[in-house]
Coordinates of C-alpha atoms and ligand atoms in Angstrom, one line a residue:
M1 CA 119.2 -4.7 121.6
A2 CA 117.0 -4.2 119.8
R3 CA 116.1 -5.0 116.1
I4 CA 115.0 -2.1 113.8
V5 CA 114.1 -1.4 110.3
M6 CA 115.3 1.7 109.7
K7 CA 113.6 3.4 106.0
F8 CA 114.9 6.1 103.8
G9 CA 113.2 7.9 101.7
G10 CA 113.7 9.7 98.4
T11 CA 114.6 13.4 99.9
S12 CA 116.7 11.6 102.4
V13 CA 118.7 9.9 99.8
A14 CA 118.5 12.4 97.6
D15 CA 122.6 12.9 97.1
V16 CA 125.6 11.4 98.0
E17 CA 126.3 13.9 101.2
K18 CA 122.8 13.3 101.9
I19 CA 123.5 9.1 102.4
K20 CA 126.4 10.0 104.5
N21 CA 124.4 11.5 106.6
V22 CA 122.3 8.8 106.6
A23 CA 124.6 6.6 107.3
R24 CA 125.8 8.0 110.6
R25 CA 122.2 7.9 111.2
V26 CA 122.3 3.9 111.2
K27 CA 126.0 3.7 112.8
R28 CA 124.4 5.7 116.0
E29 CA 122.1 3.1 116.3
V30 CA 124.6 0.5 115.6
D31 CA 126.9 1.5 117.9
A32 CA 124.7 1.5 120.5
G33 CA 124.2 -2.1 120.0
N34 CA 121.5 -2.7 117.9
Q35 CA 120.8 -4.9 114.8
V36 CA 120.1 -3.1 112.0
A37 CA 118.3 -3.3 108.7
V38 CA 118.2 -0.3 106.5
V39 CA 115.8 0.1 103.5
V40 CA 116.6 2.9 100.7
S41 CA 114.1 5.0 98.4
A42 CA 115.4 6.1 95.0
M43 CA 117.0 9.5 95.2
S44 CA 114.1 11.8 94.9
G45 CA 113.2 12.9 91.6
K46 CA 114.7 9.7 89.9
T47 CA 111.8 7.3 90.1
N48 CA 109.6 10.2 88.4
E49 CA 112.4 10.6 85.1
L50 CA 112.5 7.1 85.0
V51 CA 108.8 6.8 84.9
G52 CA 109.1 9.7 82.0
W53 CA 111.5 8.3 79.9
A54 CA 109.0 4.8 79.9
D55 CA 106.4 7.0 79.2
T56 CA 107.8 8.9 76.0
I57 CA 108.4 5.7 74.3
S58 CA 105.0 3.7 75.0
P59 CA 102.6 5.1 77.0
L60 CA 100.9 2.0 76.9
Y61 CA 104.0 0.1 78.2
D62 CA 104.5 -3.4 79.3
A63 CA 104.7 -3.4 83.0
R64 CA 107.4 -6.1 82.6
E65 CA 109.8 -3.7 80.9
Y66 CA 108.2 -0.4 83.0
D67 CA 109.1 -2.6 86.5
V68 CA 113.2 -3.3 84.9
I69 CA 113.5 0.6 84.1
V70 CA 111.6 2.4 87.2
S71 CA 112.9 -0.4 90.1
S72 CA 117.2 0.8 88.9
G73 CA 116.9 4.2 91.4
E74 CA 117.1 1.9 94.5
Q75 CA 119.4 -0.6 92.9
V76 CA 122.2 3.0 93.0
T77 CA 121.3 3.8 96.6
V78 CA 121.2 0.7 98.2
G79 CA 124.7 0.1 96.8
L80 CA 125.7 3.6 97.8
M81 CA 124.0 2.9 101.2
A82 CA 126.2 -0.2 102.3
M83 CA 129.3 0.8 100.6
A84 CA 128.9 4.7 102.9
L85 CA 128.1 2.2 106.0
Q86 CA 131.9 0.1 105.1
S87 CA 133.8 3.4 105.3
M88 CA 132.7 4.1 108.2
D89 CA 133.9 1.0 109.3
V90 CA 130.1 -0.6 109.7
P91 CA 129.8 -4.2 108.4
A92 CA 127.4 -3.4 105.5
R93 CA 126.1 -5.2 102.9
S94 CA 123.4 -4.1 100.0
W95 CA 120.5 -6.7 98.9
L96 CA 118.5 -6.3 96.2
G97 CA 114.6 -7.8 95.7
W98 CA 115.5 -11.1 94.2
Q99 CA 118.4 -11.8 96.4
I100 CA 116.4 -12.4 99.7
P101 CA 114.3 -12.3 97.7
I102 CA 111.2 -10.5 98.5
K103 CA 108.9 -12.7 96.4
T104 CA 105.1 -11.2 95.2
D105 CA 102.5 -11.9 93.1
G106 CA 102.2 -11.0 89.1
A107 CA 101.0 -7.5 89.1
H108 CA 103.2 -5.7 87.7
A109 CA 104.0 -1.9 89.2
K110 CA 101.8 -2.6 91.5
A111 CA 102.7 -6.6 92.8
R112 CA 102.1 -7.3 96.5
I113 CA 104.2 -8.6 98.5
Q114 CA 103.8 -12.6 99.5
S115 CA 106.5 -13.9 101.0
I116 CA 110.0 -12.8 102.3
D117 CA 112.6 -15.3 102.9
T118 CA 114.8 -14.4 106.0
T119 CA 117.2 -17.0 106.3
E120 CA 120.2 -15.2 105.3
L121 CA 119.5 -11.8 106.4
D122 CA 118.6 -13.1 109.8
K123 CA 122.2 -15.1 109.8
R124 CA 124.0 -11.8 108.6
L125 CA 121.7 -9.2 111.2
D126 CA 123.2 -11.6 114.1
A127 CA 127.1 -11.4 113.0
G128 CA 126.1 -7.9 113.5
E129 CA 126.3 -6.8 109.5
V130 CA 124.0 -4.4 108.3
V131 CA 121.3 -5.2 106.0
C132 CA 120.5 -2.5 103.2
V133 CA 117.8 -3.5 101.3
A134 CA 116.3 -1.9 97.9
G135 CA 112.5 -0.7 98.9
F136 CA 110.0 -1.0 96.5
Q137 CA 111.2 -3.9 94.7
G138 CA 110.4 -7.9 94.8
I139 CA 110.0 -11.1 92.0
A140 CA 107.5 -12.5 90.5
P141 CA 107.0 -16.1 90.1
D142 CA 108.3 -15.8 87.0
N143 CA 111.6 -14.7 88.7
R144 CA 111.2 -11.0 86.5
I145 CA 111.1 -8.2 88.4
T146 CA 108.2 -6.6 89.7
T147 CA 107.5 -3.2 91.7
L148 CA 105.4 -2.2 94.3
G149 CA 103.4 0.5 93.6
R150 CA 104.5 4.4 94.2
G151 CA 105.6 5.3 97.5
G152 CA 106.1 1.1 97.7
S153 CA 109.2 1.5 99.8
D154 CA 106.9 2.3 103.0
T155 CA 106.3 -1.7 102.3
S156 CA 108.9 -2.7 101.8
A157 CA 110.5 -1.6 105.1
V158 CA 107.5 -3.3 107.1
A159 CA 107.0 -6.4 105.1
L160 CA 110.5 -6.8 106.6
A161 CA 110.0 -5.3 110.1
A162 CA 107.1 -8.1 110.0
A163 CA 109.6 -10.6 108.6
L164 CA 112.7 -10.4 110.6
K165 CA 110.2 -10.0 113.7
A166 CA 111.6 -6.5 114.2
D167 CA 111.0 -4.7 117.4
R168 CA 110.3 -0.9 115.6
C169 CA 110.2 0.0 112.1
D170 CA 111.5 3.4 111.7
I171 CA 110.3 5.4 108.4
Y172 CA 112.7 8.6 108.2
T173 CA 111.1 10.9 105.5
D174 CA 111.5 14.8 105.3
V175 CA 109.2 16.1 107.7
E176 CA 108.8 15.3 112.0
G177 CA 106.0 13.2 111.8
V178 CA 102.2 12.7 110.7
Y179 CA 100.7 15.7 110.5
T180 CA 97.1 16.7 110.5
T181 CA 97.2 17.6 106.9
D182 CA 100.5 18.7 104.6
P183 CA 102.4 21.0 106.4
R184 CA 103.3 21.8 103.2
I185 CA 100.1 23.5 101.8
V186 CA 99.2 24.3 105.8
P187 CA 101.5 26.0 107.9
K188 CA 99.4 25.4 110.7
A189 CA 99.3 21.8 110.6
R190 CA 100.4 20.0 113.7
K191 CA 102.1 17.0 114.4
I192 CA 100.2 13.8 115.4
E193 CA 101.9 12.2 118.5
K194 CA 99.8 9.2 117.9
I195 CA 97.5 7.9 115.2
T196 CA 95.5 4.5 114.9
Y197 CA 95.8 2.1 111.9
E198 CA 92.8 2.8 110.7
E199 CA 92.7 6.4 110.9
M200 CA 96.6 6.6 109.1
L201 CA 94.9 3.8 107.1
E202 CA 92.4 6.4 105.8
L203 CA 94.6 9.2 105.6
A204 CA 97.2 7.3 103.4
S205 CA 94.3 5.8 101.2
L206 CA 92.9 9.2 100.6
G207 CA 96.0 10.9 100.0
A208 CA 98.7 11.9 102.8
K209 CA 101.2 10.1 100.9
V210 CA 103.8 10.1 104.3
L211 CA 103.1 6.5 104.4
Q212 CA 101.9 3.8 101.6
T213 CA 98.4 2.4 101.7
R214 CA 99.5 -0.5 101.6
S215 CA 102.3 -0.3 104.3
V216 CA 99.9 0.6 106.7
E217 CA 97.7 -2.4 106.1
M218 CA 100.5 -4.5 106.5
A219 CA 101.7 -2.9 109.8
M220 CA 98.1 -3.5 110.3
N221 CA 97.8 -7.2 109.7
H222 CA 101.3 -7.5 112.2
R223 CA 101.2 -5.6 114.4
V224 CA 104.2 -3.7 113.5
R225 CA 105.0 -1.0 115.3
V226 CA 105.6 1.6 113.1
Q227 CA 107.2 5.9 114.1
V228 CA 107.0 7.8 111.3
R229 CA 110.3 11.2 112.0
S230 CA 112.1 13.3 110.1
T231 CA 116.0 12.5 108.7
F232 CA 116.9 15.8 109.3
S233 CA 115.8 15.9 113.7
D234 CA 115.6 14.4 116.1
A235 CA 112.4 15.4 117.4
E236 CA 110.1 12.6 118.7
G237 CA 107.6 11.5 115.2
T238 CA 104.6 9.6 115.6
L239 CA 103.5 6.3 116.4
V240 CA 101.1 4.4 114.8
V241 CA 99.2 2.4 117.5
D242 CA 95.8 0.5 118.2
E243 CA 92.7 2.6 118.7
D244 CA 93.0 1.6 122.8
E245 CA 97.0 3.1 123.3
I246 CA 95.2 6.6 122.6
V247 CA 93.6 8.5 125.5
E248 CA 91.8 11.5 124.1
Q249 CA 89.8 11.1 120.8
E250 CA 89.3 13.9 118.2
V251 CA 86.6 14.0 116.3
V252 CA 88.0 15.0 113.1
S253 CA 91.7 14.2 113.3
G254 CA 93.2 14.3 110.0
I255 CA 91.9 16.2 106.9
A256 CA 93.4 14.6 103.2
Y257 CA 93.3 15.5 100.0
S258 CA 94.3 13.4 96.4
R259 CA 94.7 15.4 93.3
D260 CA 95.2 12.2 91.3
E261 CA 91.6 11.7 90.7
A262 CA 89.7 12.3 87.5
K263 CA 85.9 12.8 87.0
I264 CA 83.5 10.9 84.1
T265 CA 80.0 11.4 83.9
L266 CA 77.6 9.2 81.3
V267 CA 75.0 11.5 80.8
K268 CA 71.4 9.9 80.2
V269 CA 72.0 6.2 80.6
A270 CA 68.7 3.6 81.0
D271 CA 67.8 3.6 84.5
K272 CA 66.9 0.3 84.4
P273 CA 68.2 -2.7 86.8
G274 CA 71.4 -4.1 85.1
T275 CA 73.4 -0.8 83.9
A276 CA 75.7 -0.1 86.6
A277 CA 76.8 -3.7 86.0
T278 CA 77.6 -2.8 82.5
I279 CA 79.4 0.3 82.8
F280 CA 81.5 -1.1 85.8
G281 CA 82.3 -4.7 84.6
P282 CA 84.3 -3.5 82.2
L283 CA 86.0 -1.2 84.3
A284 CA 87.0 -4.1 86.4
E285 CA 88.0 -6.2 83.7
A286 CA 90.8 -3.6 82.8
N287 CA 91.6 -3.8 86.1
I288 CA 90.4 0.3 86.8
N289 CA 90.5 1.6 90.2
V290 CA 86.9 3.0 90.3
D291 CA 86.4 5.5 93.4
M292 CA 83.5 7.8 94.6
I293 CA 80.2 7.0 92.4
V294 CA 76.8 9.2 92.2
Q295 CA 74.1 7.8 90.2
N296 CA 71.2 11.0 90.0
I297 CA 67.8 10.7 90.6
S298 CA 66.0 10.2 87.3
E299 CA 63.6 13.3 85.7
N300 CA 61.5 10.9 83.6
G301 CA 62.4 7.6 84.9
N302 CA 63.6 6.5 82.5
S303 CA 67.4 7.8 82.6
T304 CA 69.9 9.0 84.6
D305 CA 73.1 10.2 84.6
M306 CA 76.1 8.2 86.1
T307 CA 78.9 10.3 87.6
F308 CA 82.3 8.3 89.3
T309 CA 85.9 9.3 89.8
V310 CA 89.3 7.0 88.4
P311 CA 92.8 8.2 89.5
R312 CA 94.6 10.5 87.3
G313 CA 97.3 7.7 85.6
E314 CA 93.8 5.3 84.4
F315 CA 91.4 8.2 82.7
K316 CA 92.5 7.9 79.2
R317 CA 91.9 3.9 79.3
A318 CA 88.7 4.6 81.3
L319 CA 87.5 6.4 78.8
Q320 CA 89.3 4.2 76.1
V321 CA 86.7 1.6 78.2
I322 CA 83.7 3.5 77.8
E323 CA 84.0 4.6 74.5
G324 CA 84.6 0.5 73.5
N325 CA 81.7 -0.2 75.7
R326 CA 79.2 2.6 74.1
E327 CA 76.8 0.7 71.9
K328 CA 76.5 -2.1 75.5
I329 CA 76.4 0.7 77.7
A330 CA 74.2 3.3 75.1
Y331 CA 74.9 6.5 77.1
Q332 CA 73.7 9.5 75.6
E333 CA 77.0 11.9 76.1
L334 CA 80.1 11.1 77.7
L335 CA 81.5 13.8 79.9
S336 CA 85.3 14.1 81.6
T337 CA 88.1 16.2 83.4
S338 CA 90.7 15.6 85.4
D339 CA 90.5 19.2 86.9
V340 CA 89.3 18.0 90.8
T341 CA 90.5 17.2 93.6
K342 CA 88.9 15.5 96.1
V343 CA 89.3 16.3 100.0
S344 CA 88.8 14.2 103.1
I345 CA 88.6 14.3 106.4
I346 CA 89.5 11.4 108.8
G347 CA 88.4 10.8 112.1
V348 CA 87.3 7.5 114.4
G349 CA 85.8 10.1 116.9
M350 CA 83.1 10.5 113.8
R351 CA 81.7 7.2 114.5
S352 CA 80.3 8.6 118.0
H353 CA 79.5 12.3 116.6
V354 CA 76.8 13.7 114.9
G355 CA 76.8 16.7 112.9
V356 CA 80.6 16.1 111.0
A357 CA 79.7 16.6 107.6
R358 CA 77.3 19.3 108.0
K359 CA 80.5 21.1 109.5
M360 CA 82.4 20.3 106.1
F361 CA 79.6 21.1 103.9
E362 CA 78.2 24.7 105.3
T363 CA 82.3 25.2 105.8
L364 CA 82.7 25.1 102.3
A365 CA 79.4 26.5 101.4
E366 CA 81.3 29.4 103.2
K367 CA 84.2 29.7 101.0
G368 CA 81.8 29.3 97.7
I369 CA 82.6 25.7 97.0
N370 CA 80.8 23.8 94.5
I371 CA 80.7 20.1 96.2
Q372 CA 80.7 17.3 92.7
V373 CA 80.4 14.5 94.7
I374 CA 80.5 12.8 98.1
S375 CA 81.2 10.0 99.7
T376 CA 81.3 8.6 103.2
S377 CA 82.3 5.6 105.3
E378 CA 82.2 5.2 109.3
I379 CA 85.4 7.5 109.8
K380 CA 85.6 9.5 107.2
V381 CA 83.9 11.8 104.6
S382 CA 85.3 13.0 100.8
V383 CA 84.0 15.2 98.5
L384 CA 84.9 15.9 94.8
I385 CA 85.8 20.0 94.5
S386 CA 87.0 21.9 91.7
E387 CA 91.5 21.7 91.6
E388 CA 91.7 25.7 92.3
Y389 CA 90.5 25.8 95.6
T390 CA 92.5 22.9 96.9
E391 CA 94.1 24.4 99.7
L392 CA 91.2 26.9 100.4
A393 CA 89.0 23.6 101.1
V394 CA 92.0 22.0 103.6
R395 CA 92.7 25.5 105.0
A396 CA 89.4 26.0 106.0
L397 CA 88.7 22.7 106.9
H398 CA 91.3 22.6 109.1
T399 CA 90.5 25.7 110.9
A400 CA 86.7 24.3 111.1
Y401 CA 87.6 21.2 113.3
G402 CA 89.8 22.9 115.6
L403 CA 93.0 21.4 114.0
D404 CA 95.6 24.7 113.7
A405 CA 98.5 24.9 115.7
D406 CA 97.9 28.0 117.8
Ligands
ADP501 P1 109.1 10.2 101.2 O1 110.1 10.3 100.1 O2 110.3 10.0 102.3 O3 108.8 9.0 101.1 P2 107.0 11.2 101.2 O4 107.1 12.3 99.6 O5 106.3 9.8 99.9 O6 108.6 11.0 101.9 O7 106.1 12.0 101.9 C1 106.1 12.7 102.9 C2 105.8 13.4 101.8 O8 104.2 13.6 102.4 C3 106.0 15.3 102.9 O9 106.9 16.1 102.4 C4 104.3 16.1 103.1 O10 104.3 17.1 101.9 C5 103.9 14.8 102.8 N1 102.0 14.9 103.4 C6 100.9 14.7 103.2 N2 100.5 14.3 103.7 C7 100.4 14.2 105.2 C8 100.3 14.8 106.8 N3 99.1 14.1 107.3 N4 101.3 14.2 107.6 C9 102.6 14.5 107.1 N5 103.5 14.9 105.5 C10 102.2 15.0 104.9
LIG502 N1 111.1 5.1 94.3 C1 110.2 5.1 94.6 C2 109.2 5.8 94.2 O1 108.9 7.1 94.4 C3 109.7 4.2 95.5 C4 109.4 5.1 97.3 O2 110.4 6.2 97.0 O3 108.8 4.6 98.1 O4 108.2 6.0 94.0
MG503 MG1 107.2 7.9 100.7

């Protein structure tokens, strides 16, 4: 007998028929003698709709109310899930974040889980009841509902698996596992049998939304055995594992892209100590995530251009912050665009190979794609390009690194 967490994403619970399908899958595990905790997302499209409503009323909304609104999608699916299981004679009960409770910090709309009290859930699981948990939500220290950031049900599931000391955490989604790149834009993408926590973390944080970044961090820290697999087939999925479980390591194991980028350039700022601090200090205070940064060589030794990227959702606020500090920063001109995509190659094999980045630059050059900003780390290289070339770039790189399926 094993204790497992099964998480179902939005497309897996998109309507009542699909919820019944999921219930049948859960019943199979129960019938096999396992203890099961189910974590569900909202029906696909629902969270976007809720966010849209909030935006329409107030684009600079109060995040506490935003959380009340957007967490509601999961309340519906978790109730339907428990009901569907009950109708198949499987004992089941739904749980909202606050009822468990799943305690988070107070960072509304992107809260982090701090603790999960499993006393009651443990009892129910031991008694053979399926516990159905609403993903994406928790409760802040001041007792208000929080949400964990988009895609956060993955994190709910992994955190629950860690807290319940589950043997497995299975993430059921609409693709058969983690692929070398997004199979929706590269039909030749290959399913990866096993991927390291580290690579999965990079893939996720660089745009592969198949797992939320925070969920991978959590899995890595608590050594949760995560498997990504399909709700709609019985195919083997992808296991996220330690590096020593992987026998043969590719140099580049995956390619990710993110359209959630915007680029800001400050033309002619002083080339002297303290300039970067006057720009990025206020952005940090405003809780804006700055990602890639380049500073040009100054032409005359006096001034330089500073370019950086921020998530699209924080673009308007970033511009407001910069404009609000115009006198202190003393830039001549402010240029900005959201017509950019970040494309990244990832692989732990990069540590021991040279020429990996060069191949990326050459491949893009051959396709006539201009690179606007570059950033690297030990196991990844990212470039910022014009959004219209996203598919072209990802496909060309996928072929260049020998990742195409036969
Ligand atoms: P869910 O609603 O089940 O949480 P998501 O839409 O959040 O599903 O994540 C699954 C999607 O992630 C897939 O449909 C796929 O388009 C996308 N994706 C992006 N990169 C990858 C990748 N490398 N491997 C698998 N899926 C990926
Ligand atoms: N429903 C939430 C979202 O769409 C959480 C999730 O699906 O993981 O972001
Ligand atoms: Mg998701």
